[in-house]
């Protein structure tokens, strides 16, 4: 009689799943490099003192002169207005060492042309003069246009001194922990856990079913529990490595730091993994069509990507929606991670989230197992 | 009785039925297989072979009827049956990124088998040179040999192979056959294979069960099956082209007359026909005379032995590979 070696079975399963992942070059890119690129790109875009660039149209009359341009030239900014080399266009640079320079391009043209520019997004703001009065035309929901409206109306106000800067009254917040990059990194880590688990596990299992590999494996004395345990374990380990690499990267390049309890963070990430792993098993429990799988995974992943405040705060959503968003697993994970990374939180603040995440994972896992299609 | 025992027939299939949504895949199928036998389930696609084999493998449950393997059944004894069986499904794609040794090691671990068994199997299926090749880089024949190797890993008492050579070129097919013939010599393993290649059934198996529309059409040894019906020799003939231009109904009538006397088949499209004869010396002149009387001119005539495909055509009007 052959001696049973259950641990040997488990270790072979773990080795096989690890090899399967590591030998797929796309995994290294999407799992590790992509989140880092994203952090780098978004981080640079939002931490650099960006020069603000605006395009404004100055309306000319039928006679070909633009009273708005004349006003501008006579204003305090007049001497700084320089011809751009492009016909009918002038440039004005407003230096600001704290918030970053502001460059405004003024194009002098007819009303019809100006409207065309507006429609094409080439300009956000139109200036005309009627009865000695400067009129600003712009879409109030266009934030940039509002900003340039204020800036220009300030310039055109009589008695404004040249070179006046707001620097004396404004302090830019570049304190660690309050920057956009600080908000972004924990979100990216949480999203990485979700994406890698949902796609890696769900899609991987559905593909194995469509290849009839699951069917073949359960025709042996393989323990089903070991099979699922091993793929979840391998995936979780990968996710932890990915999160660690992203942390190291953002620490080195943006000075991102961990202020809270590392153990609470570890437990929370693990709980997040459980939650998404359970959901993945549930979603992959029936279908053997990768197309259906694709749709189902997207259906679950996309709303969380958009709603859970990974890139921007979910507090911009309507008030009635916020409590719903806060109960999504990705939101719980991202919010919890932010509080540990940025606010110095520990177990007392995140234990509830960890418990709910892990618990929901277990529930989905059991439900999935109940209806799992092995054959 | 629940102990696996040599006194029981190896496999007993009794009156099994299986339906899927709109299709009745298997209807009242029964057969018995004894220890060491090599059995082919032969039939065209959709005849119910795969469903039958999958019910024996425990992958499908029969709607009605019973299957006993060494006296055990899947409902109560799944854990004891699995180690007794080795199988390859019609189409399994193993993990692309794993190589041959790794794939075999993984499956060996499910049976708690040592690494030495993996090496034995690699030799048995002739994949020594491909041992480090990733599954995705194997040819169709090599993949099938890997699947066969996995099926053989656990020294199975019963080997169940679902279309093991479908889609393979003749060389690759022969390699699989040689492995199985070698296995047959050892005599410890019984084989059930499904196929729509009559050569495969004839070459490998001593007992053939012919399936058609979810039912057993005929079963028996190859020789017993071929002895059935009227003749064992087949004469194929081709008609002059001008004959085929004759109107269909007139020709049909002539062949109906012939069919009253001979086991004759006529393929209008190809203007070819065949007739099964038992005794060439006495029957052939008679047949040719009749043809002449009917005004049918033969331009080509050939002889061959009767095959299982002829038998199948005799019984169903279809060919096995239709």
XYZ file of C-alpha atoms in Angstrom, chain A residues 59-292:
234
model
C -13.002 88.955 -29.107
C -12.356 91.499 -31.819
C -15.003 93.753 -33.345
C -15.994 93.859 -36.984
C -13.416 96.567 -37.551
C -10.688 94.156 -36.541
C -9.683 95.711 -33.230
C -10.120 94.069 -29.897
C -11.106 96.372 -27.037
C -10.439 93.504 -24.627
C -6.852 93.280 -25.815
C -6.458 97.034 -25.441
C -7.685 96.810 -21.865
C -5.220 94.065 -21.129
C -2.335 96.021 -22.617
C -3.197 99.033 -20.529
C -3.441 96.980 -17.362
C -0.654 96.302 -14.869
C 0.198 93.121 -16.772
C 0.501 95.032 -20.049
C 4.313 95.320 -20.118
C 4.676 91.572 -19.556
C 2.439 90.693 -22.465
C 4.611 89.386 -25.254
C 3.938 88.419 -28.821
C 4.001 84.665 -29.156
C 5.204 84.305 -32.745
C 1.834 82.863 -33.649
C -0.460 85.260 -35.438
C -2.874 87.140 -33.166
C -1.525 85.373 -30.095
C 0.141 86.824 -27.029
C 1.546 85.192 -23.977
C 1.501 86.337 -20.390
C 3.545 84.609 -17.721
C 2.610 85.226 -14.098
C 5.530 83.999 -12.013
C 4.795 82.216 -8.754
C 7.524 80.374 -6.909
C 5.180 78.702 -4.438
C 2.271 77.483 -6.503
C 3.997 77.313 -9.838
C 3.964 79.716 -12.735
C 0.840 80.533 -14.615
C 0.956 81.032 -18.368
C -1.988 82.462 -20.240
C -2.223 82.571 -24.007
C -4.450 85.259 -25.449
C -5.768 84.764 -28.945
C -7.446 87.695 -30.647
C -10.174 86.613 -33.004
C -13.834 86.999 -33.975
C -16.745 85.829 -31.863
C -17.564 82.934 -34.200
C -13.977 81.730 -34.237
C -13.836 82.100 -30.487
C -16.896 79.935 -30.002
C -15.332 77.354 -32.272
C -12.253 77.309 -30.048
C -14.481 76.874 -27.032
C -16.292 73.918 -28.604
C -13.037 72.274 -29.556
C -11.692 72.697 -26.040
C -8.839 74.898 -27.297
C -9.968 77.736 -25.023
C -12.086 77.838 -21.904
C -12.716 81.520 -21.549
C -13.857 84.299 -23.950
C -13.433 87.993 -23.242
C -15.408 90.732 -24.939
C -16.135 94.363 -24.182
C -19.601 95.799 -24.386
C -20.513 99.317 -23.385
C -17.200 99.752 -21.660
C -17.807 96.668 -19.597
C -15.572 93.537 -19.806
C -17.647 90.406 -20.229
C -16.367 86.943 -19.368
C -17.945 84.030 -21.194
C -17.327 80.533 -19.835
C -18.942 77.351 -18.599
C -19.275 77.702 -14.806
C -18.625 73.982 -14.342
C -15.239 74.379 -15.988
C -12.918 74.825 -13.010
C -9.992 76.056 -15.051
C -12.097 78.698 -16.747
C -13.254 79.909 -13.337
C -9.673 80.128 -12.176
C -8.577 82.137 -15.195
C -11.634 84.360 -14.922
C -10.575 85.307 -11.408
C -6.988 85.767 -12.409
C -7.769 88.001 -15.371
C -10.465 90.037 -13.681
C -7.899 90.644 -10.972
C -5.425 91.881 -13.557
C -7.940 94.193 -15.179
C -9.016 95.745 -11.909
C -7.878 99.362 -11.857
C -5.117 100.252 -9.429
C -3.668 96.737 -9.265
C 0.067 96.868 -8.806
C 2.330 95.137 -11.200
C 4.093 92.056 -9.930
C 1.577 91.536 -7.204
C 1.614 87.961 -6.114
C -0.628 85.973 -3.867
C 2.345 84.110 -2.428
C 2.229 86.134 0.725
C -1.250 84.837 1.567
C -1.116 81.261 0.332
C 0.774 78.297 1.738
C 0.984 75.231 -0.456
C 0.458 72.003 1.479
C 3.363 69.729 0.601
C 3.615 68.163 4.043
C 4.168 64.412 3.969
C 0.932 62.561 4.440
C -1.190 65.250 2.897
C 0.096 65.086 -0.645
C -1.844 63.440 -3.434
C 0.786 60.732 -3.730
C 0.164 59.802 -0.081
C -3.511 59.416 -0.803
C -2.770 57.461 -3.961
C -0.262 54.806 -2.859
C -2.460 52.932 -0.327
C -5.277 53.045 -2.878
C -3.043 51.569 -5.543
C -1.956 48.823 -3.143
C -5.575 47.961 -2.344
C -6.476 48.009 -6.006
C -3.506 45.769 -6.768
C -4.778 43.211 -4.270
C -8.240 43.298 -5.824
C -7.158 43.160 -9.460
C -4.541 40.498 -9.012
C -6.865 38.299 -6.955
C -9.980 38.728 -9.047
C -8.249 38.278 -12.383
C -5.620 35.825 -11.233
C -7.939 33.550 -9.293
C -11.280 33.866 -11.038
C -9.985 33.991 -14.536
C -7.361 31.342 -13.835
C -9.941 28.930 -12.443
C -12.425 29.540 -15.248
C -9.683 28.954 -17.765
C -8.689 25.716 -16.051
C -12.299 24.629 -16.171
C -12.649 25.516 -19.848
C -9.488 23.501 -20.550
C -11.095 20.612 -18.651
C -8.079 20.601 -16.379
C -10.119 20.873 -13.181
C -12.229 17.959 -14.331
C -9.083 15.934 -14.963
C -7.559 16.828 -11.605
C -10.599 15.921 -9.536
C -10.671 12.546 -11.252
C -7.546 11.785 -9.202
C -7.475 11.461 -5.419
C -6.343 15.112 -5.235
C -7.919 16.930 -2.304
C -10.080 19.737 -3.616
C -9.404 21.773 -0.497
C -5.653 21.596 -1.160
C -6.197 22.683 -4.720
C -8.084 25.824 -3.699
C -5.899 26.461 -0.669
C -2.743 26.325 -2.768
C -3.908 28.760 -5.435
C -5.169 31.208 -2.809
C -1.924 30.930 -0.871
C 0.252 31.501 -3.916
C -1.861 34.456 -5.005
C -1.789 36.020 -1.535
C 1.978 35.665 -1.353
C 2.307 37.343 -4.749
C 0.035 40.170 -3.630
C 2.081 40.773 -0.495
C 5.264 40.931 -2.557
C 3.637 43.320 -4.996
C 2.457 45.606 -2.196
C 5.904 45.529 -0.612
C 7.593 46.448 -3.889
C 5.191 49.299 -4.452
C 5.845 50.528 -0.934
C 9.606 50.367 -1.407
C 9.332 52.228 -4.654
C 7.167 55.010 -3.280
C 9.342 55.271 -0.184
C 12.464 55.723 -2.306
C 11.010 58.053 -4.892
C 8.378 60.037 -2.982
C 9.433 59.633 0.629
C 6.187 57.770 1.351
C 6.244 56.305 4.868
C 4.268 54.063 7.163
C 3.133 55.859 10.300
C 0.850 53.219 11.846
C 1.120 49.644 13.064
C 2.813 47.358 10.496
C 1.222 44.240 11.964
C -2.256 45.748 11.713
C -1.436 46.608 8.104
C -0.335 43.033 7.409
C -3.506 41.637 8.960
C -5.651 44.087 6.996
C -4.010 43.234 3.673
C -4.390 39.540 4.457
C -8.066 40.086 5.266
C -8.469 42.000 2.009
C -6.905 39.061 0.184
C -9.348 36.675 1.857
C -12.243 38.872 0.912
C -11.333 39.046 -2.763
C -10.244 35.412 -2.887
C -13.641 34.348 -1.535
C -15.390 36.564 -4.031
C -13.213 35.148 -6.827
C -14.038 31.560 -5.931
C -17.716 32.472 -5.823
C -17.614 34.231 -9.211
C -15.718 31.392 -10.844
C -17.835 28.641 -9.353
C -20.050 27.861 -12.338
C -19.022 29.166 -15.715
C -16.524 27.520 -18.004
C -16.583 30.296 -20.573
C -13.757 32.780 -20.260
C -15.901 35.369 -22.056
C -18.615 35.112 -19.418
